CSV table of C-alpha atoms and ligand atoms in Angstrom, one decimal:
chain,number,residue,atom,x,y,z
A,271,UNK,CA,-91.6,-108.6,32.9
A,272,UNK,CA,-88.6,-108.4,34.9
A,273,UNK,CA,-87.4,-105.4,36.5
A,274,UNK,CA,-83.5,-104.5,37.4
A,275,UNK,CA,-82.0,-101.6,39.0
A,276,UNK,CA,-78.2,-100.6,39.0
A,277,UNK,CA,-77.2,-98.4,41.2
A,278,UNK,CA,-73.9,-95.5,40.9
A,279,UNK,CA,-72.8,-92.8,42.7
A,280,UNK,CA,-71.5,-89.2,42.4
A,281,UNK,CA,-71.3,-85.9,44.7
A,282,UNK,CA,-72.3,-82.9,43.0
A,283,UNK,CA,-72.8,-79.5,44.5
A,284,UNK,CA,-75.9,-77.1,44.5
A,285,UNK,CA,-77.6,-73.8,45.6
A,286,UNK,CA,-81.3,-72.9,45.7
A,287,UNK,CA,-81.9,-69.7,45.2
A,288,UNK,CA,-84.0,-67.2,42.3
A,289,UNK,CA,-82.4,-64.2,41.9
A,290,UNK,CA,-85.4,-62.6,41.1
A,291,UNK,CA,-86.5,-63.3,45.5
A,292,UNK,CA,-85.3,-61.2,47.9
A,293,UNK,CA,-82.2,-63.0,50.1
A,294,UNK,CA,-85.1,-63.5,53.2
A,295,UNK,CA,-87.6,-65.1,50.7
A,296,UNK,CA,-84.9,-67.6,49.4
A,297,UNK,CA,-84.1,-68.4,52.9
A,298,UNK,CA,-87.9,-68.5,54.1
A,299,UNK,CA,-88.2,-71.2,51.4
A,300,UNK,CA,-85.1,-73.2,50.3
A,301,UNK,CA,-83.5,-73.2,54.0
A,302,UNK,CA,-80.0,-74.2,54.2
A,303,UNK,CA,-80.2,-75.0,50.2
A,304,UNK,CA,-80.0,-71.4,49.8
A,305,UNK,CA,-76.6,-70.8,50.8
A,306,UNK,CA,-74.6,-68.7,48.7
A,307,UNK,CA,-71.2,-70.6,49.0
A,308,UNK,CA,-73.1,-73.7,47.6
A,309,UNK,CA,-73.2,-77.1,49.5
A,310,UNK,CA,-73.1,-80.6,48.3
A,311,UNK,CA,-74.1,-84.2,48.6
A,312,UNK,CA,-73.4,-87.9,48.3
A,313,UNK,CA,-76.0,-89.0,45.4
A,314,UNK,CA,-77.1,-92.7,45.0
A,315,UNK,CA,-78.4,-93.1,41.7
A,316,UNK,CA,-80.7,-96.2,41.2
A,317,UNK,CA,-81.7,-96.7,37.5
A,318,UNK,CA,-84.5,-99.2,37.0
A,319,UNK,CA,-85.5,-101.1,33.7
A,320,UNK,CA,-87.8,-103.3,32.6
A,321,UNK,CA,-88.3,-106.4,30.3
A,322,UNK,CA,-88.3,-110.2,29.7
A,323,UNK,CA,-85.0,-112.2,30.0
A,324,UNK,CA,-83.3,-112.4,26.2
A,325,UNK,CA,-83.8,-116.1,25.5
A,326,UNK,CA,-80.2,-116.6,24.3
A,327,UNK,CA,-78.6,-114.5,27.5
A,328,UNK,CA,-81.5,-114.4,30.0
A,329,UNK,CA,-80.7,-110.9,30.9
A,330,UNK,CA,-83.1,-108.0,30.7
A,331,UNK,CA,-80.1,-105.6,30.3
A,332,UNK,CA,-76.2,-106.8,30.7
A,333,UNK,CA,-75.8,-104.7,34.1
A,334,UNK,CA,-72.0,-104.0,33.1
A,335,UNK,CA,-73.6,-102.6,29.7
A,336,UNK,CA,-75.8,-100.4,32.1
A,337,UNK,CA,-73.4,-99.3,34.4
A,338,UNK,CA,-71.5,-98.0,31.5
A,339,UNK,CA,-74.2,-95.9,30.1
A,340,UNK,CA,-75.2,-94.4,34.0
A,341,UNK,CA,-71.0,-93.6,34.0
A,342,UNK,CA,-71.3,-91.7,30.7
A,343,UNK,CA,-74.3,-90.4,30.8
A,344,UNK,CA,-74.7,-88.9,34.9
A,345,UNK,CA,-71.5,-89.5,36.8
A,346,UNK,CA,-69.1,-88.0,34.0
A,347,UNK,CA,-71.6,-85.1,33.9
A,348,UNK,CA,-72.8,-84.5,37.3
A,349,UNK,CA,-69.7,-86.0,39.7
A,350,UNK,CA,-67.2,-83.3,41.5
A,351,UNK,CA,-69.6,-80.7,39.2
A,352,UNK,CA,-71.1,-77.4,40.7
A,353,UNK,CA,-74.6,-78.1,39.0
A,354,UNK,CA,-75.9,-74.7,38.8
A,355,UNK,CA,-72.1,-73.5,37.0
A,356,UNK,CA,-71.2,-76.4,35.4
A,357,UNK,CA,-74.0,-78.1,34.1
A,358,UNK,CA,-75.9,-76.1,31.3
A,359,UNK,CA,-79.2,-77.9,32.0
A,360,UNK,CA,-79.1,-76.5,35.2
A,361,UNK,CA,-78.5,-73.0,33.9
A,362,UNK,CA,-82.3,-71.8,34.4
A,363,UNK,CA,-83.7,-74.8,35.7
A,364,UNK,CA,-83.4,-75.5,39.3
A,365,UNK,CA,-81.1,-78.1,40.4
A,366,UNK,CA,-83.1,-79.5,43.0
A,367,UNK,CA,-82.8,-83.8,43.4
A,368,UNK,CA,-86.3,-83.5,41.6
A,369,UNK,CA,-85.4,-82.2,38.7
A,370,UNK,CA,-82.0,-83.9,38.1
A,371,UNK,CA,-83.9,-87.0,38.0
A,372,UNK,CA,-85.6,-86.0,35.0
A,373,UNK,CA,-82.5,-85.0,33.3
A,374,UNK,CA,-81.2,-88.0,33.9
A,375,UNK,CA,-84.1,-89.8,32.3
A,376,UNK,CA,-83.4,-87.6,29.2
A,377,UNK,CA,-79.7,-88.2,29.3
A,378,UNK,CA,-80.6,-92.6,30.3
A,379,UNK,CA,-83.3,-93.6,28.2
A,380,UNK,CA,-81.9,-93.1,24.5
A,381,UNK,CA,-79.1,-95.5,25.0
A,382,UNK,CA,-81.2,-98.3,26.2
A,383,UNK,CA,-81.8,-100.9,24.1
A,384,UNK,CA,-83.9,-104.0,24.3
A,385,UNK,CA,-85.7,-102.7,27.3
A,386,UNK,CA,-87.5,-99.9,28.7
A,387,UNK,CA,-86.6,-97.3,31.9
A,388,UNK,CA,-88.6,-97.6,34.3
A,389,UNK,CA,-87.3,-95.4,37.5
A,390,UNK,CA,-84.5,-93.2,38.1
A,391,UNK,CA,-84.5,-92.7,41.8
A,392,UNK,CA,-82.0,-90.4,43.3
A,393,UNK,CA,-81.2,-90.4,46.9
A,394,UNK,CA,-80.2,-87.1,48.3
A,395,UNK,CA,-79.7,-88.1,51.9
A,396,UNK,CA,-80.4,-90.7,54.2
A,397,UNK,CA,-84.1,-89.4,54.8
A,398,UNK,CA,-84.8,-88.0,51.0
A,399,UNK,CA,-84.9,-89.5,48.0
A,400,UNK,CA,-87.5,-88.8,44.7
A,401,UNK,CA,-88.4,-91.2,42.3
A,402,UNK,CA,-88.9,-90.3,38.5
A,403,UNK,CA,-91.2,-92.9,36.3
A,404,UNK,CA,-90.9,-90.7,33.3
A,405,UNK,CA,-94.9,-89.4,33.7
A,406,UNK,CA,-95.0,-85.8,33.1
A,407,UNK,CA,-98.4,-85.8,34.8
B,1320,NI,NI1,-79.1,-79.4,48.7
């Protein structure tokens, strides 16, 4: 088993904030995040797969093939986009570096084909990033 990871990256922006919490609560909790004018970042988007070499190519995945999928399937979605206005999975659902990993597993995974996924990490900044291995427990 041989695992590669291709990396892209977008800038998307965000805000943190339930409407259903008073303006101090959101702050108390989501910080900064909770700004009302929005605020963005730089993602690195590292998308791992696993599987044994193809005898004929010896490639797990062609990592052009990949990159192609990551650009249709986040960047074209996610890059230059306000994620809680412009992306409908983000509608009700936070749009926190947590859960746009998991989308992007749902967006990644269908289009891969002779191996599996194995990680979609997402870095947010230089000192966060969250990994997603597809376990919903
Ligand atoms: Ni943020």
């Amino acid at each position: 088993m041989v695992y590669l990871t291709r990396r892209e990256y977008f800038n998307g922006a965000h805000k943190l904030y339930k409407a259903d919490w008073s303006p101090e609560k959101n702050v108390e909790v989501f910080g900064k995040c909770a700004n009302k004018h929005f605020h963005g970042h730089n993602f690195d988007v590292f998308v791992t797969v696993k599987g044994n070499p193809d005898p004929d190519t010896g490639f797990v995945i062609n990592a052009h093939a990949l990159s192609k999928i990551m650009k249709r399937e986040i960047v074209e979605r996610l890059d230059h986009k306000n994620f809680n206005l412009d992306v409908p999975e983000f509608k009700n659902i936070m749009g926190t570096s947590e859960n746009v990993a998991i989308q992007i597993w749902k967006w990644v995974e269908p289009h891969l084909e002779g191996c599996q996924l194995h990680c979609v990490k997402l870095v947010e900044t230089e000192n966060i990033y969250v990994e997603y291995f597809g376990e919903e427990k």
